[in-house]
Coordinates of C-alpha atoms in Angstrom, one line a residue:
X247 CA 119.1 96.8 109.8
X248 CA 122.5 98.3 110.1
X249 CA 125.1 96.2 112.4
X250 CA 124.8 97.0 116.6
X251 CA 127.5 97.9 118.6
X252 CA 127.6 94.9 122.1
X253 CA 126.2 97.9 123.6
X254 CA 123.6 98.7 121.8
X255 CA 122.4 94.9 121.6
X256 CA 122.5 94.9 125.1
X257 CA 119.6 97.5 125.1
X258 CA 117.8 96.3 122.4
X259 CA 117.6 93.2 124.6
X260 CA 116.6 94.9 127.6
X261 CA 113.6 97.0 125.2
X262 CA 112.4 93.2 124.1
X263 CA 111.9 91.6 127.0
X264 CA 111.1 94.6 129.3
X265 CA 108.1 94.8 126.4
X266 CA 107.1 91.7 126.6
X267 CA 107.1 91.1 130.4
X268 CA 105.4 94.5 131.5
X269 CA 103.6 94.8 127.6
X270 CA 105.2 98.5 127.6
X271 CA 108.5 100.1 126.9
X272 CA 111.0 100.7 129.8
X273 CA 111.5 104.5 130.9
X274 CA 115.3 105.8 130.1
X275 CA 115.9 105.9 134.0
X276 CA 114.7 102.4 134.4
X277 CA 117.3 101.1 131.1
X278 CA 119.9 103.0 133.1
X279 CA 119.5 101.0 136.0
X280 CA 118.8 97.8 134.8
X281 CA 122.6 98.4 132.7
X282 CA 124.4 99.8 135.2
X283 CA 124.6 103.1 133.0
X284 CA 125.2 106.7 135.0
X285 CA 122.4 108.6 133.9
X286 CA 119.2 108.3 131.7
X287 CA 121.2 110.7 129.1
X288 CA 123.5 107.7 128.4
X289 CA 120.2 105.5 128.3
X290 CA 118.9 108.5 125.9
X291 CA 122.2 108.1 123.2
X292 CA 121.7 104.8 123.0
X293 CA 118.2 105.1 122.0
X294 CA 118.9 107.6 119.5
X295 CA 121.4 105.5 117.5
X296 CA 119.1 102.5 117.7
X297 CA 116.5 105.3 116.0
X298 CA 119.2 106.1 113.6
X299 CA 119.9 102.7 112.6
X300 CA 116.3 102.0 112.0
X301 CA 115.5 99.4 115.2
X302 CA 113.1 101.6 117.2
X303 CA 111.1 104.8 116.6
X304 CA 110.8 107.4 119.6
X305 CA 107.8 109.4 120.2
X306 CA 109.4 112.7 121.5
X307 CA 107.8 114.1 125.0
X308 CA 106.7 111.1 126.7
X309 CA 109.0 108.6 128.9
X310 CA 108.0 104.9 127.3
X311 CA 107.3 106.4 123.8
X312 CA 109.5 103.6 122.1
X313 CA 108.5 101.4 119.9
X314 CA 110.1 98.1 118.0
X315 CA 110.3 98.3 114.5
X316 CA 108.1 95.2 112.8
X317 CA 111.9 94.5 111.0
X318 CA 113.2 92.7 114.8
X319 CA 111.4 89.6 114.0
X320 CA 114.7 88.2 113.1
X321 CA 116.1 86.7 116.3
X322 CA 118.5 88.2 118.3
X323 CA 121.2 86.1 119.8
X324 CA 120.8 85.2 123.8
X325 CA 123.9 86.4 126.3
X326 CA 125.7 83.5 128.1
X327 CA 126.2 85.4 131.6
X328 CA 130.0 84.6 132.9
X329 CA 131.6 86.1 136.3
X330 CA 129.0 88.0 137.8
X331 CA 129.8 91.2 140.7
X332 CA 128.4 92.1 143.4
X333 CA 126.4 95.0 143.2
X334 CA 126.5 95.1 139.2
X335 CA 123.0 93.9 137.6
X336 CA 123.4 90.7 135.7
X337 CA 122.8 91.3 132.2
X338 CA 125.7 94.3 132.7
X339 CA 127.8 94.2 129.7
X340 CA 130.9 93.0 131.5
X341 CA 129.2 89.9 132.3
X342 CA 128.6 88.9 129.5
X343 CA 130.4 86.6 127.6
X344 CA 129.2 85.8 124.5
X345 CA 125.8 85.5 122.7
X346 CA 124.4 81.9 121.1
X347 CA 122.0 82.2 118.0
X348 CA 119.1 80.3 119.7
X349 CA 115.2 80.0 118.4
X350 CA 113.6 81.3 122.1
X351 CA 110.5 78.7 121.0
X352 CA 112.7 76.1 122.5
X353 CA 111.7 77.4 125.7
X354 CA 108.5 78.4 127.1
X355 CA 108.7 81.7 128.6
X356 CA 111.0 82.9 126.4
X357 CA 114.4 83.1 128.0
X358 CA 116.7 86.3 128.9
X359 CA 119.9 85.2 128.9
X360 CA 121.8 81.8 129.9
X361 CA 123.9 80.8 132.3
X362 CA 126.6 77.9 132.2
X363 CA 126.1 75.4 135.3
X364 CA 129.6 74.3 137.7
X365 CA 129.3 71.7 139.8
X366 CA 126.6 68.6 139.7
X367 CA 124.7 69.8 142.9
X368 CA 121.7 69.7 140.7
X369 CA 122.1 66.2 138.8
X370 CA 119.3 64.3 139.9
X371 CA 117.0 67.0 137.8
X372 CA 118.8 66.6 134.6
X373 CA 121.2 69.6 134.6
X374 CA 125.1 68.8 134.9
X375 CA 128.3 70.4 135.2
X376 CA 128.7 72.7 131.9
X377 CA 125.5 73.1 131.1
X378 CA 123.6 76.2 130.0
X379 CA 120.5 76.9 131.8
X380 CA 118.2 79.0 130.1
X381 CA 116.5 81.4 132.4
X382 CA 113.7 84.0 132.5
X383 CA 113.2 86.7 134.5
X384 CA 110.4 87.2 136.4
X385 CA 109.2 88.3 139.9
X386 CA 106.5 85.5 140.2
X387 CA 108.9 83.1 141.9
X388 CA 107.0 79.8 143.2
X389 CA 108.4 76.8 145.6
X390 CA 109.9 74.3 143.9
X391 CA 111.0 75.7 141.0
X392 CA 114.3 75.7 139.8
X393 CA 116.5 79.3 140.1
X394 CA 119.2 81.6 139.7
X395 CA 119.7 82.7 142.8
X396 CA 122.0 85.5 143.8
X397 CA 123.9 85.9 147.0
X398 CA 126.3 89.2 146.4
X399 CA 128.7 88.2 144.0
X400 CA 127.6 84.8 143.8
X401 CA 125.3 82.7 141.7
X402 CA 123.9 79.3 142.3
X403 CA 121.0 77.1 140.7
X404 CA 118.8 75.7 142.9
X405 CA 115.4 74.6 143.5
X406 CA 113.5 77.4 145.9
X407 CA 111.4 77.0 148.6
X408 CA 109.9 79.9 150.8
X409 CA 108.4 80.2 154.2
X410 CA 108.1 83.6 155.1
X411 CA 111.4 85.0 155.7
X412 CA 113.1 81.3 155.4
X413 CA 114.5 80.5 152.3
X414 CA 115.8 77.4 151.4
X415 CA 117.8 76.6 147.9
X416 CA 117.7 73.2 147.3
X417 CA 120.3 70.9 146.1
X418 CA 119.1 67.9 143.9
X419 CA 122.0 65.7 144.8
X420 CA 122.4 63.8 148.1
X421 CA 125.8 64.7 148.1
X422 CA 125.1 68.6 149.0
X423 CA 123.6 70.6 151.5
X424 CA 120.7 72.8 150.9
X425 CA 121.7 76.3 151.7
X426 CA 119.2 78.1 154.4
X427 CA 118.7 81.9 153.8
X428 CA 117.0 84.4 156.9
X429 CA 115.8 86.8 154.6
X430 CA 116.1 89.1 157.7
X431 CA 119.4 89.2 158.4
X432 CA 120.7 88.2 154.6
X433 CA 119.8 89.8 151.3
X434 CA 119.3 87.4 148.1
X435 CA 118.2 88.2 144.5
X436 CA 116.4 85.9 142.6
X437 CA 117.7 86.4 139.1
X438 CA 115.3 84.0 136.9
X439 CA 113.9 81.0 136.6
X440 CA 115.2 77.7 134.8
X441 CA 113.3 76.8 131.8
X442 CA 115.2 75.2 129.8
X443 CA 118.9 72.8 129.7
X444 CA 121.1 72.8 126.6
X445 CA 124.3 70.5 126.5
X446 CA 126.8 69.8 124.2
X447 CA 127.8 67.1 122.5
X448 CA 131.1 65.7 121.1
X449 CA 131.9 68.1 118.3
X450 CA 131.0 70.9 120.9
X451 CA 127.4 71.9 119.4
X452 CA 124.5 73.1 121.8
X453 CA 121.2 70.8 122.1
X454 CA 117.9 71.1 124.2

């Protein structure tokens, strides 16, 4: 496989796990939204110079006709999501910091993208300040377990809880308050969920 361009790793990402969630390929207007690009043409010519580099085939007249080449088995690195804002999706390329080359069957799901931790709100489950959570994304959100939660340009981990239009993100630390949400009068994105902690040690090197 000829070398990517960030960009075009970025939707080769977005191709894997959109498959694998939804078990069929994205449509070029839903890439384009997902990346924050202008228009499905851009989603279109970065498509065609996947196809050109040999990563995907195209099957001309019909929206989702892409398919992975069986040559992808060989893992692709997994984006560490910095600064994230508001209004941008979170896997945009500008949030992105860098990509680790980690085996995805340390987690179970498979994660999207990690996200480094500030603060020690959530302590007393295991995940300190500076570590990468791993995180899926998924729309089946259930009480109690642990988030990315999105509230405009910021991004917190908590633990979730949901009573109708009440939300609650819940600190695992004494120390802090949980932060109540009226999904009413106050919009929030769930951006994943934790499935996985890696930390480093002395010399600076990731471990589960």
């Amino acid at each position: 496989m000829k070398e990517l361009t960030p960009r075009q790793q970025q939707v080769l990402e977005l191709l894997r796990s959109f498959i694998e969630e939804r078990g069929m390929p994205p449509t070029r207007a839903e890439i384009a939204k997902a990346l924050g690009f202008r228009s499905a043409n851009a989603a279109e010519d970065h498509l065609r110079a996947l196809e050109r580099k040999g990563v995907i085939d195209l099957c001309r007249g019909t929206s989702r006709g892409i398919r992975l080449r069986d040559s992808l088995r060989v893992q692709m690195g997994i984006p560490l999501v910095g600064r994230v804002a508001a209004g941008r999706p979170i896997l945009a390329e500008e949030h992105i910091e860098t990509r680790y080359q980690i085996d995805p069957a340390l987690f179970s799901p498979r994660p999207h993208y990690l996200l480094q931790v500030k603060g020690m709100s959530m302590k007393d489950a295991g995940i300190l300040d500076g570590d990468l959570v791993a995180v899926h994304r998924t729309p089946d959100i259930r009480n109690r377990q642990i988030v990315v939660a999105r509230l405009d340009d910021e991004v917190t981990v908590k633990r979730y809880r949901q009573v109708g239009k009440q939300v609650w993100l819940l600190p695992e630390n004494a120390d802090f308050e949980p932060i109540e949400i009226d999904l009413s009068e106050q919009a929030m994105v769930i951006e994943g969920v934790v499935v996985g902690v890696l930390r480093r040690d002395a010399n600076g090197k990731l471990h589960g």
